[in-house]
Amino acid sequence: MTKTEFICAVGKELNIINTGDWKMYPVVIDQEKCVKCSMCFQYCPTKSVKYVDGTYFINPDFCKGCGVCIEECRSNAIDFVKGE
Amino acid sequence: MSKKQVLNGNHAAAIGALLAKPDVVAAYPITPQTPLVEYFSQYVADGVMDSTIVEPESEHSAMSVLTGASLAGARTFTATSSQGLSLMFEPYFRASTMRLPIVMNIVNREMISPQTVWGGPQDSLTVRDAGWLQIYVEDNQEILDMNIQAFKIAEHKDVLLPINICYDGFYLSHMTEGVEVPDQEDVANFIPPYKPTHVKLDPETPMAVDPLTPGDYLQYYRELHMEAMDNAKKVIKEVNDEFAAKFGRDYFGLVEPYKMEDAEYVLVTLGSLTGSARIAVDLAREKGVKVGLVKIRCLRPFPKDEIVELLRDRKAIGVIDRNVSFGWHTGIVYQEIKSATSTLEAVPTIPFVGGLGGEDLTTDLMSEAIEKVLEVADNGSIENKAYWLINTKGR
Amino acid sequence: MKLAERMSSYEDMVGPGITACSGCNVELSMRTALQILGPNTIVAVPPGCMGGVQSVGWADKTGMKIPVFFPLLDNTASMLSGIKKYYERIGRDVNVVAFAGDGASVDAGFQALSGAAERGDNIIYICYDNEGYMNTGFQRSSSTSLGSWTSTTPVGDASHGKSSHKKDMPMIMAMHDIAYMATASPAYMPDLIRKIEKAKTIKDGLVYIHIYNSCTTGWGYPSEKSIDIVRKGVKSRFMPIYEVDHGKFKLNVDIKDPIPLMDYLSSMKKYKHLSEQQIEELQKYVDDKWKNLKTLCEVMG
């Protein structure tokens, strides 16, 4: 029996699941090629694409490596980084 | 100032709940509970009640609306019967395991099949293990008074469980009696406001309700739920005593003993059939038979300690059940009594069954039961199988 | 403000990691919707994919930054009605929202939803339609399309997938005369975002938003094709994007020159066995539905 501070099934602290280690390879945006179409930002299922000061980049922490951003990018600026 | 009114059972329940001022009421009409819903709707239409009424499309939704409202922090009230109760079983079980102190009257009606609309507590007894408190009452005054006490018991910090006030369909729901109606202000002072923190859906204090929960946690919550049931025994008695002191009517808490001081033989009853059983006990007493009666008021939690004390050292016991337990070939209350008295030296205990589907359990039938109890006390032979109390007059 | 700036200003209300399948566009839809609805929101996630992926939490921890709960499969709308009624009673304006799958909305939860719609309760009910019970391995729902393989409408010598068309839930909800009904697609993100923003402003009745989603594992296509698939669904007129705002019909994505339906059907495994006759039936269904919708937009626009 695991005791909690609650008398019935509730939860207050955020449960964090490390989905970042699901991916085979990291995904990066080639800033040279990026035309800022925002497709990666719009379509990333895990909201791992960030938009800061006019630039899009991928936060790898929870990225599952699904490849949607690579597929949807209008300028082929995104890819897996294989090797090393 | 309280005032005396002539009320049927549904009316008494409606007034009791009205005095307790629930925030949200959601109920779906079903015979014999329907007038209760109509009284409520009329109170709101007349502006005498400011509860928010939701008219759901089914009993399943009635209980679901109240589950949501209670999770938001509301005091909640509803009522149902038989098929309605079985339709809402899914959210019914969940309301108790979420620890939501919803008050629901169950206007007891037989379960179908065969097609029936008449009285009998088969409905609420069948769901006795769903985690709700269940109080069974005998008359319309008790209906009104328990609807007031119900909120105070259910919302108590050591309980936080939903509660059923169960009363027999037609026998009480549609029968009128003189009922003392307490003053609104006295009731308001009697019941403290409900301010939940244990489970609440509020953007100001975000929490998840019912995350996916593995068994080791679930067992802990079940243990706490059972402890809350135990706590409820104390709370029901305290609230009973407080109510008696303030309003002058004492229901003796979990069980009501009647002429038990020197009783050698005992009838155990539940609900409105207690009335004719009392008369039969009085008649037998006039003939010198030392018989007493134990009315079970609280079926969940089951008052096992009180039952053991009351039934200790008696010569024979008869349990009157207006319901059946398929597979045991007895009534349900009989099984409860047998479990509770298992620590006592064996006393012959007879499982009487009768009054199903709205059949009368007359004083004559209760007297027949007492005679059978005496007979068994003499010869000690007992068949662990329903002894039917059948009304043959006029057939 | 451009979309990326606007969306970046909203916080993601869902825990950063939930166990939805890689590439799941339902996860995308849920995160986006709740981002827009914001912190003043209570959300119900009934049993289904999004409940299963721990968005409600695990054990004694929560899956979201906002109040979230598991309703039963079949009582989501009723529970939300109760919550909303109490907040209205105490004078607090809170977004009371469902994010429910097609099973919980179109099948088991339909009665409760229909009741809430008829009462005009001010809740926002979002249905993510991935055309089946995907969380339990893709059994058919009444939202599964004709011919689709599912584990309960398998393909064999005597059976060729689901034998009936999907229930037209958006139209059914529109015909409840609710305040706002809209369909949406994760492939048309600005439209989807606008509709959620609109839902937030509706205070005079029920909002129903039907999102045409898909499922990489159940439907059988690679995860990176998640957006492409539903875009094809829209472009073939299989997933019509429209709204009904207080009775006024409007086609939001007019597909004047549809791609061949086969382009959509052939891009996943669940339809790979389709016969010519089934394809014809599906084409007729799509054509009829489109024609009806266009008429409604003209007559009731």
Coordinates of C-alpha atoms in Angstrom, one line a residue, chain A residues 3-6 9-19 22 36 38-39 41-47 50-52 56 62 64-68 71-72, chain C residues 2-5 7-8 12 16-20 22-24 27-28 31-32 35 54 58 60-64 186-187 189-190 223-228 231:
Chain A
K3 CA 0.4 6.2 1.2
T4 CA -0.2 9.7 -0.2
E5 CA -1.1 13.0 1.3
F6 CA -4.6 12.7 -0.3
A9 CA -7.2 9.8 -6.2
V10 CA -5.9 13.3 -6.9
G11 CA -2.5 14.6 -8.0
K12 CA -1.0 18.1 -7.7
E13 CA 2.7 17.8 -8.7
L14 CA 3.3 17.6 -12.5
N15 CA 4.2 14.2 -13.8
I16 CA 7.1 14.4 -16.2
I17 CA 7.7 11.6 -18.7
N18 CA 11.0 11.8 -20.5
T19 CA 9.9 11.3 -24.1
W22 CA 12.4 8.0 -27.7
K36 CA 10.6 31.0 -41.5
S38 CA 6.6 28.2 -39.4
M39 CA 5.3 24.8 -40.5
F41 CA 6.3 25.3 -35.2
Q42 CA 2.6 24.8 -36.2
Y43 CA 2.8 21.0 -36.6
C44 CA 5.2 19.7 -33.9
P45 CA 3.0 17.4 -31.8
T46 CA 5.0 17.9 -28.7
K47 CA 5.5 21.6 -29.0
K50 CA 10.3 27.1 -30.1
Y51 CA 10.1 30.6 -31.6
V52 CA 12.4 33.1 -30.0
Y56 CA 12.8 28.8 -34.9
F62 CA 10.8 16.0 -25.2
K64 CA 10.1 12.1 -29.9
G65 CA 11.7 12.3 -33.3
C66 CA 8.5 11.7 -35.3
G67 CA 9.8 13.6 -38.3
V68 CA 6.7 15.7 -39.0
E71 CA 8.3 16.3 -43.8
E72 CA 6.4 19.6 -43.6
Chain C
K2 CA 1.9 36.5 -36.6
L3 CA 0.8 33.0 -35.6
A4 CA 4.1 31.9 -34.1
E5 CA 4.3 35.0 -31.9
M7 CA 1.1 31.0 -30.0
S8 CA 4.4 31.5 -28.2
D12 CA 1.5 24.8 -23.0
P16 CA 5.9 18.3 -21.4
G17 CA 6.1 14.6 -21.9
I18 CA 3.0 12.5 -22.4
T19 CA 3.1 9.0 -23.9
A20 CA 1.1 9.6 -27.1
S22 CA 5.4 9.6 -32.0
G23 CA 3.8 11.9 -34.5
C24 CA 0.3 11.8 -33.0
E27 CA -1.4 15.3 -29.0
L28 CA -0.8 18.3 -31.3
R31 CA -1.8 20.9 -26.7
T32 CA -2.8 23.6 -29.2
Q35 CA -2.7 26.5 -25.0
Q54 CA -1.3 10.0 -18.9
W58 CA -0.2 9.0 -13.0
D60 CA -0.6 10.9 -7.2
K61 CA 0.7 13.2 -9.9
T62 CA -1.1 15.3 -12.5
G63 CA -0.6 15.4 -16.2
M64 CA -1.5 19.1 -16.7
P186 CA -4.6 19.9 -37.5
A187 CA -3.4 20.4 -41.1
M189 CA -3.7 25.2 -38.0
P190 CA -4.7 28.9 -38.4
S223 CA 4.7 9.0 -38.2
E224 CA 6.1 11.9 -40.3
K225 CA 3.0 11.6 -42.6
S226 CA 0.6 12.7 -39.7
I227 CA -0.1 16.1 -41.2
D228 CA 0.0 15.0 -44.8
R231 CA -4.4 17.3 -45.3

